[in-house]
Short mmCIF file of C-alpha atoms in Angstrom, two decimals:
data_model
loop_
_atom_site.label_atom_id
_atom_site.label_comp_id
_atom_site.label_asym_id
_atom_site.label_seq_id
_atom_site.Cartn_x
_atom_site.Cartn_y
_atom_site.Cartn_z
CA UNK A 1 49.19 15.04 -54.11
CA UNK A 2 51.04 15.49 -51.24
CA UNK A 3 50.67 17.44 -47.95
CA UNK A 4 53.19 20.45 -47.37
CA UNK A 5 54.64 21.27 -44.11
CA UNK A 6 52.94 24.23 -43.61
CA UNK A 7 49.22 22.53 -43.60
CA UNK A 8 48.29 23.41 -47.03
CA UNK A 9 47.86 21.06 -50.04
CA UNK A 10 50.57 21.37 -52.87
CA UNK A 11 51.14 19.50 -55.87
CA UNK A 12 49.28 19.36 -59.15
CA UNK A 13 45.43 19.50 -59.38
CA UNK A 14 43.61 16.32 -60.24
CA UNK A 15 42.88 16.07 -63.96
CA UNK A 16 38.88 16.26 -63.16
CA UNK A 17 39.26 19.21 -60.62
CA UNK A 18 41.14 22.68 -61.29
CA UNK A 19 41.11 25.30 -58.96
CA UNK A 20 40.59 28.81 -59.57
CA UNK A 21 41.32 31.94 -57.99
CA UNK A 22 39.04 34.97 -58.21
CA UNK A 23 39.72 38.26 -56.29
CA UNK A 24 37.29 39.71 -53.71
CA UNK A 25 36.35 43.36 -53.06
CA UNK A 26 38.82 43.54 -49.67
CA UNK A 27 41.91 42.41 -52.15
CA UNK A 28 42.28 38.96 -51.13
CA UNK A 29 41.63 35.86 -53.26
CA UNK A 30 39.91 32.57 -52.78
CA UNK A 31 39.97 29.45 -54.72
CA UNK A 32 37.25 27.11 -55.50
CA UNK A 33 37.14 23.88 -57.56
CA UNK A 34 35.27 23.29 -60.57
CA UNK A 35 34.62 19.73 -61.42
CA UNK A 36 34.88 19.03 -65.35
CA UNK A 37 33.01 16.73 -67.23
CA UNK A 38 34.55 13.28 -68.39
CA UNK A 39 33.65 10.37 -70.52
CA UNK A 40 33.01 8.11 -67.74
CA UNK A 41 31.11 10.79 -65.59
CA UNK A 42 27.24 9.84 -65.15
CA UNK A 43 25.04 11.16 -67.66
CA UNK A 44 22.68 13.98 -66.66
CA UNK A 45 19.06 13.16 -66.16
CA UNK A 46 16.59 14.09 -69.05
CA UNK A 47 13.03 14.85 -68.76
CA UNK A 48 10.52 12.31 -69.43
CA UNK A 49 7.29 12.64 -71.29
CA UNK A 50 4.08 11.18 -69.54
CA UNK A 51 2.46 8.71 -72.00
CA UNK A 52 -1.45 8.39 -72.01
CA UNK A 53 -1.10 4.95 -70.45
CA UNK A 54 1.00 6.57 -67.40
CA UNK A 55 -1.68 9.23 -67.14
CA UNK A 56 -4.49 6.67 -66.94
CA UNK A 57 -2.74 4.70 -64.49
CA UNK A 58 -2.44 7.41 -62.03
CA UNK A 59 -4.99 7.44 -58.99
CA UNK A 60 -7.82 9.78 -59.10
CA UNK A 61 -6.51 13.19 -58.02
CA UNK A 62 -7.81 16.96 -58.34
CA UNK A 63 -4.23 18.46 -58.85
CA UNK A 64 -1.82 18.33 -61.84
CA UNK A 65 -0.18 15.79 -63.27
CA UNK A 66 2.76 16.37 -61.11
CA UNK A 67 0.51 16.65 -58.24
CA UNK A 68 -0.68 13.07 -58.15
CA UNK A 69 -1.12 13.26 -54.37
CA UNK A 70 -3.57 16.17 -54.55
CA UNK A 71 -1.46 17.74 -51.79
CA UNK A 72 -1.72 21.58 -52.16
CA UNK A 73 -1.89 23.67 -55.43
CA UNK A 74 -3.03 26.77 -56.03
CA UNK A 75 -4.28 27.77 -59.65
CA UNK A 76 -4.80 31.40 -61.14
CA UNK A 77 -8.02 31.75 -63.23
CA UNK A 78 -7.84 35.22 -63.94
CA UNK A 79 -7.65 35.42 -67.82
CA UNK A 80 -10.48 32.75 -68.13
CA UNK A 81 -12.71 34.30 -65.34
CA UNK A 82 -12.51 37.91 -66.76
CA UNK A 83 -13.00 36.64 -70.35
CA UNK A 84 -16.08 34.48 -69.04
CA UNK A 85 -17.89 37.03 -67.09
CA UNK A 86 -17.78 39.87 -70.07
CA UNK A 87 -19.21 36.95 -72.31
CA UNK A 88 -21.84 36.26 -69.98
CA UNK A 89 -22.87 39.88 -69.05
CA UNK A 90 -22.98 40.88 -72.58
CA UNK A 91 -25.26 38.14 -73.33
CA UNK A 92 -27.79 39.47 -71.21
CA UNK A 93 -29.33 41.08 -74.35
CA UNK A 94 -31.68 44.39 -74.06
CA UNK A 95 -34.57 44.92 -71.38
CA UNK A 96 -37.79 46.59 -72.23
CA UNK A 97 -39.65 49.13 -70.02
CA UNK A 98 -42.92 50.92 -70.52
CA UNK A 99 -41.15 54.03 -71.80
CA UNK A 100 -38.24 52.71 -73.52
CA UNK A 101 -35.42 49.77 -73.66
CA UNK A 102 -31.75 49.60 -72.88
CA UNK A 103 -29.02 46.67 -73.28
CA UNK A 104 -25.56 46.44 -72.21
CA UNK A 105 -23.15 47.55 -74.63
CA UNK A 106 -19.73 47.02 -73.10
CA UNK A 107 -18.38 45.72 -69.86
CA UNK A 108 -16.16 48.60 -69.38
CA UNK A 109 -14.47 47.36 -65.99
CA UNK A 110 -13.85 43.80 -64.88
CA UNK A 111 -11.34 43.66 -62.55
CA UNK A 112 -10.48 41.21 -59.84
CA UNK A 113 -8.87 37.80 -58.72
CA UNK A 114 -9.76 34.26 -59.21
CA UNK A 115 -8.30 31.18 -57.78
CA UNK A 116 -8.80 27.48 -57.37
CA UNK A 117 -6.91 25.80 -54.53
CA UNK A 118 -6.45 22.22 -54.04
CA UNK A 119 -5.77 21.15 -50.46
CA UNK A 120 -5.35 17.43 -49.49
CA UNK A 121 -7.43 16.58 -52.68
CA UNK A 122 -10.11 18.73 -52.08
CA UNK A 123 -11.09 21.78 -54.38
CA UNK A 124 -12.15 25.27 -53.20
CA UNK A 125 -12.68 28.16 -55.39
CA UNK A 126 -13.10 31.80 -54.63
CA UNK A 127 -13.14 35.11 -56.35
CA UNK A 128 -13.43 39.02 -55.60
CA UNK A 129 -14.50 41.22 -58.61
CA UNK A 130 -15.52 44.70 -59.46
CA UNK A 131 -17.67 45.81 -62.40
CA UNK A 132 -18.93 48.36 -64.46
CA UNK A 133 -21.19 48.01 -67.28
CA UNK A 134 -21.54 50.61 -69.95
CA UNK A 135 -25.46 50.97 -70.83
CA UNK A 136 -27.11 52.46 -73.99
CA UNK A 137 -30.78 52.66 -74.57
CA UNK A 138 -34.09 54.93 -75.85
CA UNK A 139 -36.65 56.25 -73.90
CA UNK A 140 -39.82 58.32 -75.13
CA UNK A 141 -39.85 61.20 -73.40
CA UNK A 142 -42.49 64.06 -73.96
CA UNK A 143 -43.77 62.03 -77.33
CA UNK A 144 -39.68 62.13 -78.40
CA UNK A 145 -37.50 59.47 -78.49
CA UNK A 146 -34.35 60.22 -76.71
CA UNK A 147 -31.10 58.24 -76.60
CA UNK A 148 -29.74 57.67 -73.04
CA UNK A 149 -26.45 56.66 -72.27
CA UNK A 150 -25.22 55.73 -68.74
CA UNK A 151 -23.23 52.97 -66.54
CA UNK A 152 -24.14 50.15 -64.05
CA UNK A 153 -21.47 50.00 -61.09
CA UNK A 154 -20.87 47.04 -58.94
CA UNK A 155 -18.88 47.49 -56.00
CA UNK A 156 -16.52 44.66 -54.88
CA UNK A 157 -18.27 41.28 -54.39
CA UNK A 158 -16.93 37.71 -53.77
CA UNK A 159 -17.88 34.22 -54.03
CA UNK A 160 -21.15 33.18 -52.24
CA UNK A 161 -22.30 36.72 -51.87
CA UNK A 162 -24.43 37.29 -54.97
CA UNK A 163 -27.69 37.41 -52.89
CA UNK A 164 -26.42 40.82 -51.39
CA UNK A 165 -25.13 41.99 -54.73
CA UNK A 166 -25.41 45.69 -55.08
CA UNK A 167 -25.70 47.98 -58.24
CA UNK A 168 -25.27 51.75 -58.51
CA UNK A 169 -26.74 53.67 -61.67
CA UNK A 170 -25.02 56.38 -62.95
CA UNK A 171 -26.62 58.69 -66.21
CA UNK A 172 -24.46 60.64 -68.50
CA UNK A 173 -25.32 64.12 -68.09
CA UNK A 174 -28.34 64.76 -70.13
CA UNK A 175 -29.12 68.64 -69.97
CA UNK A 176 -32.45 68.37 -71.59
CA UNK A 177 -34.02 65.61 -69.21
CA UNK A 178 -35.86 66.67 -66.25
CA UNK A 179 -35.08 65.61 -62.83
CA UNK A 180 -38.12 63.26 -62.86
CA UNK A 181 -37.32 61.76 -66.13
CA UNK A 182 -33.95 60.95 -64.81
CA UNK A 183 -35.20 59.44 -61.69
CA UNK A 184 -37.71 57.01 -64.16
CA UNK A 185 -35.01 55.80 -66.20
CA UNK A 186 -32.64 55.17 -63.38
CA UNK A 187 -35.64 53.18 -61.62
CA UNK A 188 -36.07 51.13 -65.22
CA UNK A 189 -32.15 50.60 -65.45
CA UNK A 190 -32.04 48.82 -61.69
CA UNK A 191 -33.93 46.00 -63.42
CA UNK A 192 -30.81 44.96 -64.57
CA UNK A 193 -29.62 43.63 -61.27
CA UNK A 194 -31.52 40.41 -61.68
CA UNK A 195 -30.35 39.31 -65.01
CA UNK A 196 -26.51 40.31 -64.13
CA UNK A 197 -27.06 38.31 -60.78
CA UNK A 198 -28.04 35.13 -62.76
CA UNK A 199 -25.51 35.51 -65.12
CA UNK A 200 -23.15 35.78 -62.27
CA UNK A 201 -24.52 32.53 -60.43
CA UNK A 202 -23.82 30.59 -63.88
CA UNK A 203 -20.38 32.28 -63.55
CA UNK A 204 -19.98 30.59 -60.18
CA UNK A 205 -21.36 27.42 -61.18
CA UNK A 206 -18.98 27.14 -63.91
CA UNK A 207 -16.13 27.85 -61.75
CA UNK A 208 -16.77 25.17 -59.25
CA UNK A 209 -17.08 22.62 -61.97
CA UNK A 210 -13.65 23.42 -63.66
#
């Protein structure tokens, strides 16, 4: 390779480097260099699988294997949390009242976010959720057994706020029930608040233990 009189570079390209030209949008062109792999080139690094012995030798860290220093790491637990909340709430079973009984038939809404953050090898967890539970039951109304359906709505609540958990009862349109009957059934269904709170407290504990 030799220097040209005009300050440019002339001569043949190195066998390991080849110039390529590409036109830009303004009609000009530019030249860039591509280094080709050769037999004497250093091999590319390969991923290394960590052995059980290596894992056991790592310091006690709350982070992932790659985060042995436990600096900062955030894990999204939405899939696990949503499935677990539904599982716990359906397990509440049925409640019996003076004039009937009811059960949670389905968790029709379970939306929110759950996270686990590790900062300086300390774990922090949190969540925000909204719930709607589908209820079905039967009551004795005027000496007749009546099937009743409804929903229990839980407005947004967060980690550590279950003592203030709120619940609203919505009954399906039951034309044959008097206002007094619907009021009594709604009062009965409010008794679901405590067992639901207990299940959510269990969920919080499982979240902290992860």
